[in-house]
PDB file of C-alpha atoms in Angstrom:
ATOM      1  CA  MET A 270      -7.816   3.989-143.165  1.00 83.00           C
ATOM      2  CA  PRO A 271      -8.196   1.784-140.055  1.00 88.00           C
ATOM      3  CA  ALA A 272     -10.890  -1.023-139.685  1.00 92.00           C
ATOM      4  CA  MET A 273     -13.658  -0.217-137.781  1.00 97.00           C
ATOM      5  CA  VAL A 274     -15.387  -2.212-135.060  1.00 98.00           C
ATOM      6  CA  SER A 275     -19.319  -2.536-133.494  1.00 98.00           C
ATOM      7  CA  ASN A 276     -18.276   0.024-130.631  1.00 98.00           C
ATOM      8  CA  PRO A 277     -18.807  -2.011-127.814  1.00 98.00           C
ATOM      9  CA  LEU A 278     -20.539   1.292-125.713  1.00 97.00           C
ATOM     10  CA  TYR A 279     -23.207   1.409-128.458  1.00 98.00           C
ATOM     11  CA  GLU A 280     -23.699  -2.057-127.802  1.00 98.00           C
ATOM     12  CA  ALA A 281     -23.687  -1.655-123.627  1.00 97.00           C
ATOM     13  CA  LEU A 282     -26.453   1.088-123.917  1.00 97.00           C
ATOM     14  CA  GLN A 283     -28.707  -1.411-126.102  1.00 98.00           C
ATOM     15  CA  HIS A 284     -28.516  -3.714-123.751  1.00 97.00           C
ATOM     16  CA  ALA A 285     -29.329  -0.853-121.211  1.00 96.00           C
ATOM     17  CA  ILE A 286     -31.910   0.201-123.006  1.00 97.00           C
ATOM     18  CA  ARG A 287     -33.563  -3.230-123.002  1.00 97.00           C
ATOM     19  CA  ALA A 288     -33.036  -4.493-120.116  1.00 97.00           C
ATOM     20  CA  ILE A 289     -34.330  -1.492-118.367  1.00 96.00           C
ATOM     21  CA  GLY A 290     -36.963  -1.102-120.823  1.00 96.00           C
ATOM     22  CA  SER A 291     -38.325  -4.576-119.168  1.00 96.00           C
ATOM     23  CA  MET A 292     -37.654  -3.206-115.882  1.00 95.00           C
ATOM     24  CA  ILE A 293     -39.889   0.088-116.300  1.00 93.00           C
ATOM     25  CA  GLU A 294     -42.351  -1.987-118.081  1.00 93.00           C
ATOM     26  CA  GLN A 295     -42.642  -4.831-114.688  1.00 93.00           C
ATOM     27  CA  ILE A 296     -42.682  -1.269-112.382  1.00 90.00           C
ATOM     28  CA  ASN A 297     -45.537  -0.179-114.694  1.00 88.00           C
ATOM     29  CA  THR A 298     -47.083  -3.387-113.788  1.00 89.00           C
ATOM     30  CA  ASP A 299     -46.557  -3.968-110.370  1.00 88.00           C
ATOM     31  CA  VAL A 300     -47.894  -0.240-110.054  1.00 83.00           C
ATOM     32  CA  ASP A 301     -50.790  -0.553-111.652  1.00 84.00           C
ATOM     33  CA  ARG A 302     -52.276  -3.875-110.974  1.00 83.00           C
ATOM     34  CA  PRO A 303     -53.230  -2.266-107.195  1.00 79.00           C
ATOM     35  CA  SER A 304     -54.590   0.811-109.118  1.00 80.00           C
ATOM     36  CA  LYS A 305     -56.999  -1.249-110.624  1.00 82.00           C
ATOM     37  CA  MET A 306     -57.615  -3.700-107.541  1.00 81.00           C
ATOM     38  CA  PHE A 307     -58.829  -0.051-105.696  1.00 78.00           C
ATOM     39  CA  HIS A 308     -61.361   1.241-108.847  1.00 79.00           C
ATOM     40  CA  THR A 309     -63.466  -2.211-108.369  1.00 82.00           C
ATOM     41  CA  GLY A 310     -64.374  -0.627-104.883  1.00 78.00           C
ATOM     42  CA  LYS A 311     -64.073  -4.305-103.452  1.00 82.00           C
ATOM     43  CA  VAL A 312     -60.986  -3.478-101.905  1.00 80.00           C
ATOM     44  CA  TRP A 313     -60.947  -0.895 -99.662  1.00 81.00           C
ATOM     45  CA  THR A 314     -63.946   1.695 -99.269  1.00 81.00           C
ATOM     46  CA  GLY A 315     -64.261   5.533 -97.498  1.00 85.00           C
ATOM     47  CA  PRO A 316     -61.797   8.811 -97.483  1.00 88.00           C
ATOM     48  CA  SER A 317     -58.859   7.247 -96.156  1.00 88.00           C
ATOM     49  CA  ALA A 318     -58.833   4.628 -99.435  1.00 83.00           C
ATOM     50  CA  LYS A 319     -60.011   7.610-101.831  1.00 83.00           C
ATOM     51  CA  GLN A 320     -56.802   9.570-100.384  1.00 89.00           C
ATOM     52  CA  PHE A 321     -54.770   6.114-100.860  1.00 85.00           C
ATOM     53  CA  ASP A 322     -56.129   5.805-104.307  1.00 83.00           C
ATOM     54  CA  ALA A 323     -55.257   9.190-105.135  1.00 86.00           C
ATOM     55  CA  GLN A 324     -51.251   8.604-103.969  1.00 88.00           C
ATOM     56  CA  LEU A 325     -50.911   5.556-106.358  1.00 84.00           C
ATOM     57  CA  THR A 326     -52.047   7.058-108.935  1.00 85.00           C
ATOM     58  CA  LEU A 327     -49.932   9.960-108.451  1.00 89.00           C
ATOM     59  CA  LEU A 328     -46.825   7.395-107.719  1.00 86.00           C
ATOM     60  CA  GLY A 329     -48.181   5.264-111.211  1.00 86.00           C
ATOM     61  CA  THR A 330     -48.017   8.962-113.361  1.00 90.00           C
ATOM     62  CA  ARG A 331     -44.873   9.656-111.791  1.00 91.00           C
ATOM     63  CA  THR A 332     -43.189   6.213-112.585  1.00 88.00           C
ATOM     64  CA  ARG A 333     -44.442   6.040-115.898  1.00 90.00           C
ATOM     65  CA  THR A 334     -42.786   9.789-117.065  1.00 94.00           C
ATOM     66  CA  SER A 335     -39.666   9.014-115.258  1.00 94.00           C
ATOM     67  CA  GLY A 336     -39.541   5.939-116.502  1.00 93.00           C
ATOM     68  CA  GLN A 337     -40.044   7.486-119.757  1.00 94.00           C
ATOM     69  CA  ALA A 338     -37.111  10.237-119.438  1.00 96.00           C
ATOM     70  CA  ILE A 339     -35.163   7.714-118.353  1.00 95.00           C
ATOM     71  CA  MET A 340     -35.737   5.787-121.351  1.00 96.00           C
ATOM     72  CA  ASP A 341     -35.814   9.537-123.511  1.00 97.00           C
ATOM     73  CA  GLU A 342     -32.209  10.128-122.396  1.00 97.00           C
ATOM     74  CA  LEU A 343     -30.575   6.629-122.915  1.00 97.00           C
ATOM     75  CA  ARG A 344     -31.944   6.935-126.465  1.00 97.00           C
ATOM     76  CA  GLN A 345     -30.124  10.416-127.045  1.00 98.00           C
ATOM     77  CA  ILE A 346     -27.330   9.246-125.729  1.00 98.00           C
ATOM     78  CA  LEU A 347     -26.928   6.282-128.397  1.00 98.00           C
ATOM     79  CA  GLY A 348     -28.500   8.242-130.893  1.00 98.00           C
ATOM     80  CA  ARG A 349     -24.861  10.381-130.310  1.00 98.00           C
ATOM     81  CA  THR A 350     -22.797   7.174-129.941  1.00 98.00           C
ATOM     82  CA  PRO A 351     -21.491   5.985-133.115  1.00 98.00           C
ATOM     83  CA  SER A 352     -22.024   2.130-134.230  1.00 98.00           C
ATOM     84  CA  GLU A 353     -18.796   1.484-135.414  1.00 98.00           C
ATOM     85  CA  VAL A 354     -14.861   2.821-133.949  1.00 98.00           C
ATOM     86  CA  THR A 355     -11.762   2.275-134.963  1.00 98.00           C
ATOM     87  CA  GLU A 356     -10.105  -0.927-133.178  1.00 97.00           C
ATOM     88  CA  GLU A 357      -7.990   1.106-130.682  1.00 97.00           C
ATOM     89  CA  GLU A 358     -11.059   2.695-130.307  1.00 97.00           C
ATOM     90  CA  ALA A 359     -12.733   0.045-128.973  1.00 98.00           C
ATOM     91  CA  ALA A 360      -9.838  -1.316-126.798  1.00 97.00           C
ATOM     92  CA  SER A 361      -9.886   1.949-125.129  1.00 97.00           C
ATOM     93  CA  ILE A 362     -13.776   2.086-124.598  1.00 97.00           C
ATOM     94  CA  LYS A 363     -13.384  -1.432-123.455  1.00 97.00           C
ATOM     95  CA  ARG A 364     -10.887  -0.760-121.068  1.00 97.00           C
ATOM     96  CA  ARG A 365     -12.394   3.192-119.594  1.00 97.00           C
ATOM     97  CA  TYR A 366     -15.867   1.408-119.223  1.00 95.00           C
ATOM     98  CA  GLY A 367     -14.757  -2.026-118.226  1.00 95.00           C
ATOM     99  CA  LEU A 368     -16.451  -3.925-120.853  1.00 93.00           C
ATOM    100  CA  PRO A 369     -16.089  -7.200-121.564  1.00 90.00           C
TER     101      PRO A 369
END
């Protein structure tokens, strides 16, 4: 039976999930901050401000929904990826995806 080693693709996917998750959190924070400021009523008021606020709220919703969809897809891929493979498979994966 061949020796099993860590799957480099599995590790790369874990790294991507952590990195992208952090980026999505930062984007959500960056979108939420102006929205919260708008709701104070001290930044901008009037019909144009209300319309802009609605667009900003929609952007925040879309950002969160898209970010969640990306994370869900990555987690599904990770769930289908074995955490260990043979040494030969690991070498092949590294070559195929240019992994160290």
